[in-house]
Coordinates of C-alpha atoms in Angstrom, one line a residue:
M7 CA 137.2 -14.0 83.2
Q8 CA 134.5 -13.3 85.3
Y9 CA 134.3 -17.1 86.5
S10 CA 138.0 -16.8 87.3
Y11 CA 137.9 -13.5 88.9
R12 CA 135.9 -14.6 91.6
S13 CA 139.0 -16.7 93.1
N14 CA 141.9 -14.7 91.8
K15 CA 141.6 -10.7 91.1
S16 CA 144.7 -10.8 89.0
Y17 CA 142.8 -12.3 85.9
W18 CA 140.9 -8.9 85.6
E19 CA 144.2 -7.2 85.4
Y20 CA 145.3 -9.0 82.3
Y21 CA 141.9 -8.6 80.5
R22 CA 141.4 -4.9 81.2
Q23 CA 144.1 -3.8 78.8
F24 CA 141.9 -5.4 75.8
C25 CA 138.9 -3.2 77.3
K26 CA 138.2 0.4 76.5
P27 CA 140.3 3.0 78.4
G28 CA 138.7 3.8 81.7
F29 CA 136.6 0.6 82.1
N30 CA 136.8 -1.1 85.5
N31 CA 134.0 -3.0 86.3
P32 CA 134.5 -6.8 85.9
R33 CA 131.1 -7.5 87.6
K34 CA 129.2 -5.8 84.9
S35 CA 126.8 -8.5 83.1
V36 CA 128.2 -10.4 80.1
S37 CA 125.3 -9.2 78.0
E38 CA 125.9 -5.3 79.0
I39 CA 129.3 -5.5 78.4
L40 CA 129.0 -6.9 74.9
R41 CA 126.0 -4.5 74.1
D42 CA 127.9 -1.6 75.2
E43 CA 131.4 -3.1 73.6
D44 CA 133.2 -2.3 76.9
C45 CA 135.3 -5.4 76.3
P46 CA 135.8 -8.0 73.5
S47 CA 134.0 -11.2 73.7
M48 CA 137.1 -13.3 73.0
I49 CA 140.7 -12.9 72.8
V50 CA 142.8 -14.5 69.6
P51 CA 146.6 -14.7 69.5
S52 CA 147.2 -11.9 66.6
R53 CA 149.8 -9.9 64.8
P54 CA 149.9 -6.0 64.1
F55 CA 149.1 -4.9 60.5
F56 CA 148.5 -1.3 59.6
Q57 CA 147.7 -0.6 63.3
R58 CA 145.0 -3.6 63.3
C59 CA 145.0 -6.7 65.3
F60 CA 144.8 -9.9 62.7
P61 CA 144.7 -13.6 63.9
D62 CA 148.3 -15.0 64.0
F63 CA 147.5 -17.9 61.5
T64 CA 150.1 -20.8 61.2
T65 CA 150.1 -24.5 59.8
R66 CA 151.1 -27.4 61.7
N67 CA 151.1 -30.7 59.8
G68 CA 149.2 -29.1 57.0
I69 CA 146.6 -28.2 59.5
L70 CA 145.6 -24.3 59.7
T71 CA 145.9 -23.0 63.3
V72 CA 145.9 -20.4 65.6
A73 CA 147.9 -20.6 69.1
N74 CA 147.9 -24.5 68.3
K75 CA 144.1 -24.4 68.5
T76 CA 141.4 -25.1 65.4
T77 CA 138.4 -24.3 67.1
F78 CA 137.2 -21.3 69.6
K79 CA 134.0 -20.4 71.7
D80 CA 132.7 -16.8 70.8
G81 CA 131.1 -14.7 73.3
K82 CA 127.8 -16.7 73.2
G83 CA 129.3 -20.0 73.9
K84 CA 129.0 -20.9 70.2
T85 CA 131.9 -23.2 68.8
R86 CA 133.6 -21.6 65.9
N87 CA 136.3 -23.4 63.1
V88 CA 139.5 -21.8 62.4
T89 CA 138.2 -21.4 58.9
E90 CA 135.7 -18.8 59.8
L91 CA 138.3 -16.8 61.6
R92 CA 140.2 -16.5 58.5
Q93 CA 137.3 -15.8 56.4
A94 CA 136.4 -13.0 59.1
A95 CA 140.1 -11.5 58.8
N96 CA 140.1 -11.7 55.0
G97 CA 136.7 -9.7 54.9
I98 CA 138.1 -7.2 57.6
N99 CA 141.2 -6.8 55.4
G100 CA 139.0 -5.9 52.5
V101 CA 137.4 -3.0 54.1
L102 CA 140.5 -1.2 55.0
D103 CA 140.7 2.6 54.5
G104 CA 142.9 3.5 52.0
R105 CA 143.4 7.1 53.1
E106 CA 144.2 6.1 56.7
V107 CA 147.1 3.8 54.8
G108 CA 148.3 6.8 53.0
M109 CA 148.2 8.7 56.3
K110 CA 150.4 5.9 57.9
I111 CA 153.0 6.1 54.9
F112 CA 152.9 9.8 55.1
E113 CA 153.8 9.8 58.8
D114 CA 156.6 6.9 58.1
Y115 CA 158.2 9.5 55.7
A116 CA 157.7 12.4 58.0
N117 CA 159.6 10.4 60.7
S118 CA 162.4 9.1 58.5
W119 CA 162.8 12.3 56.2
H120 CA 166.4 12.5 57.5
W121 CA 167.4 8.9 56.7
I122 CA 166.1 9.4 53.0
L123 CA 167.8 12.5 52.5
I124 CA 171.1 10.7 53.6
G125 CA 170.3 7.8 51.3
L126 CA 169.9 10.7 48.3
V127 CA 173.2 12.3 49.1
I128 CA 175.1 8.9 49.5
A129 CA 173.2 7.7 45.9
M130 CA 174.5 11.0 44.5
L131 CA 178.1 10.3 45.6
V132 CA 178.1 6.8 44.4
S133 CA 177.0 7.9 41.2
L134 CA 179.6 10.6 40.8
V135 CA 182.2 8.2 41.8
F136 CA 180.7 5.3 38.9
I137 CA 180.7 8.0 36.0
L138 CA 184.5 9.0 37.1
I139 CA 185.4 5.3 37.2
L140 CA 183.3 4.8 33.9
R141 CA 185.8 7.2 32.0
F142 CA 188.3 4.9 32.6
T143 CA 187.0 1.3 32.9
A144 CA 184.0 1.7 30.8
G145 CA 184.3 -1.8 29.2
V146 CA 185.5 -3.7 32.4
L147 CA 182.8 -2.1 34.6
L148 CA 179.9 -2.9 32.2
W149 CA 181.2 -6.2 31.4
L150 CA 181.4 -6.8 35.5
I151 CA 177.7 -5.6 35.9
I152 CA 176.5 -7.8 33.0
F153 CA 178.2 -10.8 34.6
G154 CA 177.4 -9.5 38.0
V155 CA 173.7 -9.6 37.4
I156 CA 173.9 -13.1 35.8
G157 CA 175.9 -14.6 38.7
V158 CA 173.4 -13.2 41.2
I159 CA 170.6 -14.6 39.3
G160 CA 172.3 -17.9 39.2
Y161 CA 172.9 -17.7 42.8
G162 CA 168.8 -17.1 43.3
I163 CA 168.0 -19.8 41.2
W164 CA 170.4 -22.5 43.1
H165 CA 169.1 -21.2 46.6
C166 CA 165.5 -21.6 45.5
Y167 CA 166.1 -25.0 44.3
W168 CA 167.9 -26.0 47.4
E169 CA 164.9 -24.5 49.8
F170 CA 162.4 -26.3 47.5
S171 CA 163.9 -29.5 47.7
T172 CA 164.3 -29.1 51.7
L173 CA 160.7 -28.1 51.9
R174 CA 159.4 -30.8 49.7
G175 CA 158.0 -33.7 51.5
R176 CA 158.0 -32.0 54.8
P177 CA 154.5 -32.0 56.8
G178 CA 152.9 -28.5 56.2
A179 CA 155.0 -27.3 53.6
D180 CA 152.9 -28.7 50.8
V181 CA 150.1 -26.4 51.5
T182 CA 149.3 -24.2 48.7
I183 CA 149.4 -20.6 48.8
S184 CA 145.7 -20.1 48.2
D185 CA 144.7 -22.2 51.0
I186 CA 146.6 -20.1 53.2
G187 CA 145.3 -16.5 52.1
F188 CA 146.4 -13.5 53.1
Q189 CA 148.8 -13.5 55.8
T190 CA 150.3 -10.5 57.7
D191 CA 153.4 -12.4 58.5
F192 CA 155.3 -12.8 55.3
R193 CA 157.6 -15.5 56.7
V194 CA 154.7 -17.9 56.5
Y195 CA 155.0 -18.1 52.7
L196 CA 158.8 -19.0 53.1
Q197 CA 157.7 -22.1 54.7
L198 CA 156.1 -23.4 51.8
S199 CA 157.7 -25.5 48.9
Q200 CA 155.2 -23.7 46.2
T201 CA 156.8 -20.2 47.1
W202 CA 160.2 -21.3 46.3
L203 CA 159.2 -22.9 43.1
I204 CA 157.6 -19.9 41.8
F205 CA 160.6 -17.8 42.8
M206 CA 162.7 -20.3 40.9
I207 CA 160.9 -20.7 37.8
F208 CA 160.6 -16.9 37.6
L209 CA 164.3 -16.3 38.0
C210 CA 165.1 -19.3 35.4
I211 CA 162.9 -17.1 32.9
T212 CA 164.7 -13.8 33.5
E213 CA 168.3 -15.7 33.5
A214 CA 167.3 -17.3 30.1
V215 CA 166.1 -13.8 28.5
I216 CA 169.3 -11.9 29.7
I217 CA 171.7 -14.7 28.3
L218 CA 169.7 -14.7 24.9
M219 CA 169.9 -11.0 24.7
L220 CA 173.5 -11.0 25.7
I221 CA 174.3 -13.7 22.9
F222 CA 172.3 -11.9 20.1
L223 CA 173.0 -8.4 21.0
R224 CA 176.7 -9.0 22.0
N225 CA 177.8 -6.7 19.1
R226 CA 175.6 -4.0 20.3
V227 CA 177.3 -4.5 23.8
R228 CA 180.8 -3.8 22.4
I229 CA 179.5 -0.8 20.6
A230 CA 177.8 0.6 23.8
I231 CA 181.1 0.2 25.5
A232 CA 182.9 2.2 23.1
L233 CA 180.4 4.8 23.3
L234 CA 180.5 5.1 27.1
K235 CA 184.1 5.6 26.4
E236 CA 183.8 8.5 24.1
G237 CA 180.7 9.8 25.9
S238 CA 182.8 10.1 29.4
R239 CA 185.7 12.2 27.3
F240 CA 182.6 14.0 25.8
L241 CA 183.7 18.0 26.1
A242 CA 181.6 21.1 24.8
S243 CA 183.5 24.6 23.9
S244 CA 182.2 28.2 24.0
G245 CA 183.9 31.5 23.4
E246 CA 186.9 32.7 21.5
P247 CA 190.3 30.8 21.4
V248 CA 192.6 31.4 24.0
Y249 CA 196.6 31.7 23.4
K250 CA 199.2 31.1 25.9
V251 CA 202.9 32.2 25.8
M252 CA 205.1 28.9 25.7
P253 CA 208.6 30.0 26.6
A254 CA 211.7 28.3 25.3
Q255 CA 213.6 29.0 28.6
P256 CA 212.7 27.8 32.0
K257 CA 212.4 31.0 33.9
C258 CA 210.4 33.2 31.6
I259 CA 208.2 35.9 33.7
Y260 CA 205.6 35.7 30.9
A261 CA 205.2 32.1 30.8
N262 CA 201.5 30.7 30.6
L263 CA 200.2 34.4 30.3
T264 CA 197.3 35.1 27.8
C265 CA 198.7 36.5 24.4
D266 CA 197.6 37.6 20.9
P267 CA 199.1 35.9 18.0
N268 CA 198.5 38.8 16.1
T269 CA 200.8 41.4 17.9
F270 CA 202.9 38.7 19.9
N271 CA 205.9 39.9 17.7
K272 CA 205.6 43.5 18.4
T273 CA 205.3 43.1 22.2
N274 CA 208.4 43.0 24.5
V275 CA 207.9 39.2 25.5
T276 CA 210.1 38.0 22.5
K277 CA 212.8 40.5 23.6
V278 CA 212.8 39.3 27.4
C279 CA 212.3 35.6 26.5
P280 CA 214.0 35.0 23.2
G281 CA 212.4 32.0 21.5
S282 CA 208.9 32.2 23.1
Q283 CA 205.8 31.5 21.0
C284 CA 202.0 32.2 21.3
T285 CA 200.4 28.8 20.8
F286 CA 196.7 27.8 21.1
A287 CA 195.8 26.7 24.6
F288 CA 192.1 26.0 24.5
Y289 CA 188.4 27.5 23.5
G290 CA 186.6 29.9 25.7
G291 CA 188.1 32.0 28.7
E292 CA 189.3 32.3 31.9
S293 CA 186.8 33.8 34.0
L294 CA 184.7 31.8 36.5
Y295 CA 181.8 31.8 33.8
H296 CA 184.0 30.2 31.0
R297 CA 184.9 27.6 33.6
Y298 CA 181.7 26.4 34.2
I299 CA 180.0 27.2 31.0
L300 CA 179.3 23.4 30.1
V301 CA 177.8 22.9 33.7
L302 CA 175.4 26.1 33.1
Q303 CA 174.7 24.8 29.8
I304 CA 173.6 21.4 31.0
C305 CA 171.6 22.9 34.0
N306 CA 169.7 25.3 31.6
V307 CA 168.4 22.6 29.3
F308 CA 167.7 20.7 32.2
V309 CA 165.5 23.4 33.8
F310 CA 163.8 23.8 30.6
L311 CA 162.7 20.4 30.4
W312 CA 161.5 20.4 33.9
L313 CA 159.5 23.3 33.4
V314 CA 157.8 22.0 30.2
N315 CA 157.0 18.6 31.5
F316 CA 155.6 20.5 34.7
A317 CA 153.3 22.6 32.4
I318 CA 152.2 19.5 30.3
A319 CA 151.3 17.6 33.5
L320 CA 149.6 20.4 35.3
G321 CA 147.3 20.5 32.0
Q322 CA 146.8 16.7 31.9
C323 CA 146.2 16.6 35.5
T324 CA 143.9 19.7 35.3
L325 CA 141.6 17.9 32.1
A326 CA 141.6 14.6 34.1
G327 CA 140.1 16.2 37.1
A328 CA 137.6 18.0 34.9
F329 CA 136.7 14.6 33.3
A330 CA 136.5 13.0 36.5
S331 CA 134.0 15.3 38.0
Y332 CA 131.5 14.7 35.2
Y333 CA 132.3 10.9 35.4
W334 CA 131.8 10.1 38.8
A335 CA 128.7 12.8 39.0
L336 CA 125.9 10.4 40.3
R337 CA 123.2 12.8 39.2
K338 CA 124.0 14.7 36.1
P339 CA 124.0 17.7 35.9
A340 CA 123.4 18.5 39.6
D341 CA 126.4 17.2 40.8
I342 CA 128.7 18.5 38.2
P343 CA 130.5 21.7 39.6
Q344 CA 129.6 25.1 38.4
Y345 CA 133.1 25.7 37.0
P346 CA 134.8 22.1 36.4
L347 CA 138.0 23.2 34.9
F348 CA 138.5 25.9 37.3
S349 CA 137.8 23.7 40.1
S350 CA 139.9 20.9 38.7
F351 CA 142.9 23.4 38.2
G352 CA 142.8 24.7 41.9
R353 CA 142.7 20.9 43.1
A354 CA 145.7 20.4 40.6
I355 CA 147.7 23.3 42.4
R356 CA 147.0 22.6 45.7
Y357 CA 147.1 19.0 46.0
H358 CA 149.0 17.4 43.4
T359 CA 152.1 19.9 42.9
G360 CA 154.7 18.0 44.5
S361 CA 153.9 14.9 42.5
L362 CA 153.7 16.6 39.2
A363 CA 157.0 18.3 39.9
F364 CA 158.6 15.0 41.2
G365 CA 157.2 13.2 38.1
S366 CA 158.4 15.9 35.8
L367 CA 161.8 15.9 37.5
I368 CA 161.9 12.1 36.4
L369 CA 161.0 12.7 32.8
A370 CA 163.6 15.6 32.7
T371 CA 166.3 13.3 33.5
V372 CA 165.6 10.7 31.4
Q373 CA 164.9 13.3 28.6
L374 CA 168.3 14.9 29.0
I375 CA 170.2 11.9 29.1
R376 CA 168.4 10.7 26.0
I377 CA 169.4 14.3 24.4
I378 CA 172.9 13.7 25.1
L379 CA 173.0 10.2 23.8
E380 CA 171.3 11.4 20.5
Y381 CA 174.1 14.1 20.4
L382 CA 176.8 11.6 20.6
D383 CA 175.0 9.3 18.0
H384 CA 174.7 12.2 15.8
K385 CA 178.3 13.2 16.1
L386 CA 179.5 9.6 15.6
K387 CA 177.6 9.3 12.2
G388 CA 178.7 12.5 11.0
E389 CA 182.3 11.8 11.2
D390 CA 182.0 8.5 10.2
L391 CA 180.2 9.6 6.9
E392 CA 183.1 12.2 6.6
R393 CA 185.7 9.5 6.5
N394 CA 183.6 7.6 3.9
D395 CA 183.7 10.3 1.9
G396 CA 187.5 10.4 1.6
S397 CA 188.1 13.4 4.1
A398 CA 191.0 12.0 5.9
G399 CA 192.3 15.3 6.6
K400 CA 189.4 16.4 8.5
P401 CA 189.5 16.3 12.5
Y402 CA 188.0 12.9 13.8
F403 CA 187.5 12.2 17.7
M404 CA 186.1 8.7 17.4
S405 CA 188.4 6.5 19.1
P406 CA 190.1 3.8 17.2
E407 CA 188.3 0.8 19.3
L408 CA 184.8 2.2 18.3
H409 CA 185.8 2.7 14.7
R410 CA 187.1 -1.0 14.6
I411 CA 183.7 -2.1 15.9
L412 CA 181.8 -0.3 13.6
G413 CA 183.9 -1.0 10.6
R414 CA 183.2 -4.7 10.8
N415 CA 180.0 -4.0 9.5
E416 CA 180.8 -2.0 6.6
Q417 CA 181.1 -5.0 4.4
N418 CA 177.6 -6.1 4.8
P419 CA 175.4 -3.5 4.1
K420 CA 172.4 -4.8 5.7
K421 CA 174.3 -5.0 9.2
A422 CA 175.5 -1.5 8.5
A423 CA 172.1 0.0 8.0
A424 CA 171.0 -1.9 11.0

């Protein structure tokens, strides 16, 4: 650069962008520039990765290059091979500061929190629509999902095979992944035939496992479909029975009003609307509380599970921190805190409350779903036992489809027990 600077001053305007901010002395001796680290000794084509510059490695005809070159000269004029450059880049990648990476990830969340919130709202709405559709088309929807997954994986196998056959034999595509090493541009791996072969093998294994499970567990899938239909019609009752006036005439002023069957015949309703009856309508009440009693019960159970899991997680995190303070103490007992349990509890409350609460939320959600499914399974088993005992007159809410599927196993005690 200094040699070219003597004939054309514009060389420095380009090179100065790689130097320290404020440095503007291109006539300074090279040894002093390198000693003071004012400017880099050499410039290599690079790509950004975690706000660091890494060499832009590419393969041409099976040869690893950077900007179509395989050799470079460093600041001392010594010729360097591209392999040495790759080893240096791998070494730098090994010492990346994990804390700084975490800060960059946190900054990404801070900059895109509104998009994350929008995505969560959309996911909630889609889940609600899915549940509503599931009530009416549980069987069709479940089979569509199963065959859709099989079809998508099958297309992925075909695409991987097509890419593998296209790249096989092409110059530069037969290089193995281990020869290239770590690359910041993941598109480099997609230019290798070995990458698509690995993808194809993985998808083939996944497809085979899903098909085998579908063949051997097809009866269980049908039972699951019936359970989904029953679960979508699941209702909870609370409160006393509510009776309504059912008039025999179309223009009765007492129509659909609440009544008491014990005193109905003594009221003025039978005189104003002859032939009216006080019939059962539903369990519960007509207040706002009774209308949303099921939602309140589910929310109560969910919050209870969330708090219990949070308390357990906080205790486990506190104990883990106390044990870690002893394990990582280099000089025992000098480096052990005076109050390890209390210090660990303070760290858990200050730094890990969000993680513990989020993990507890996931556990509570899964546990609530499991409780609902176990309740349905218990009710279904109980009603099935009542039917086997000969109590045909008792109410039975199991759908005919579910009973038909489960009834096929009654002739085989082993299958029924399974």
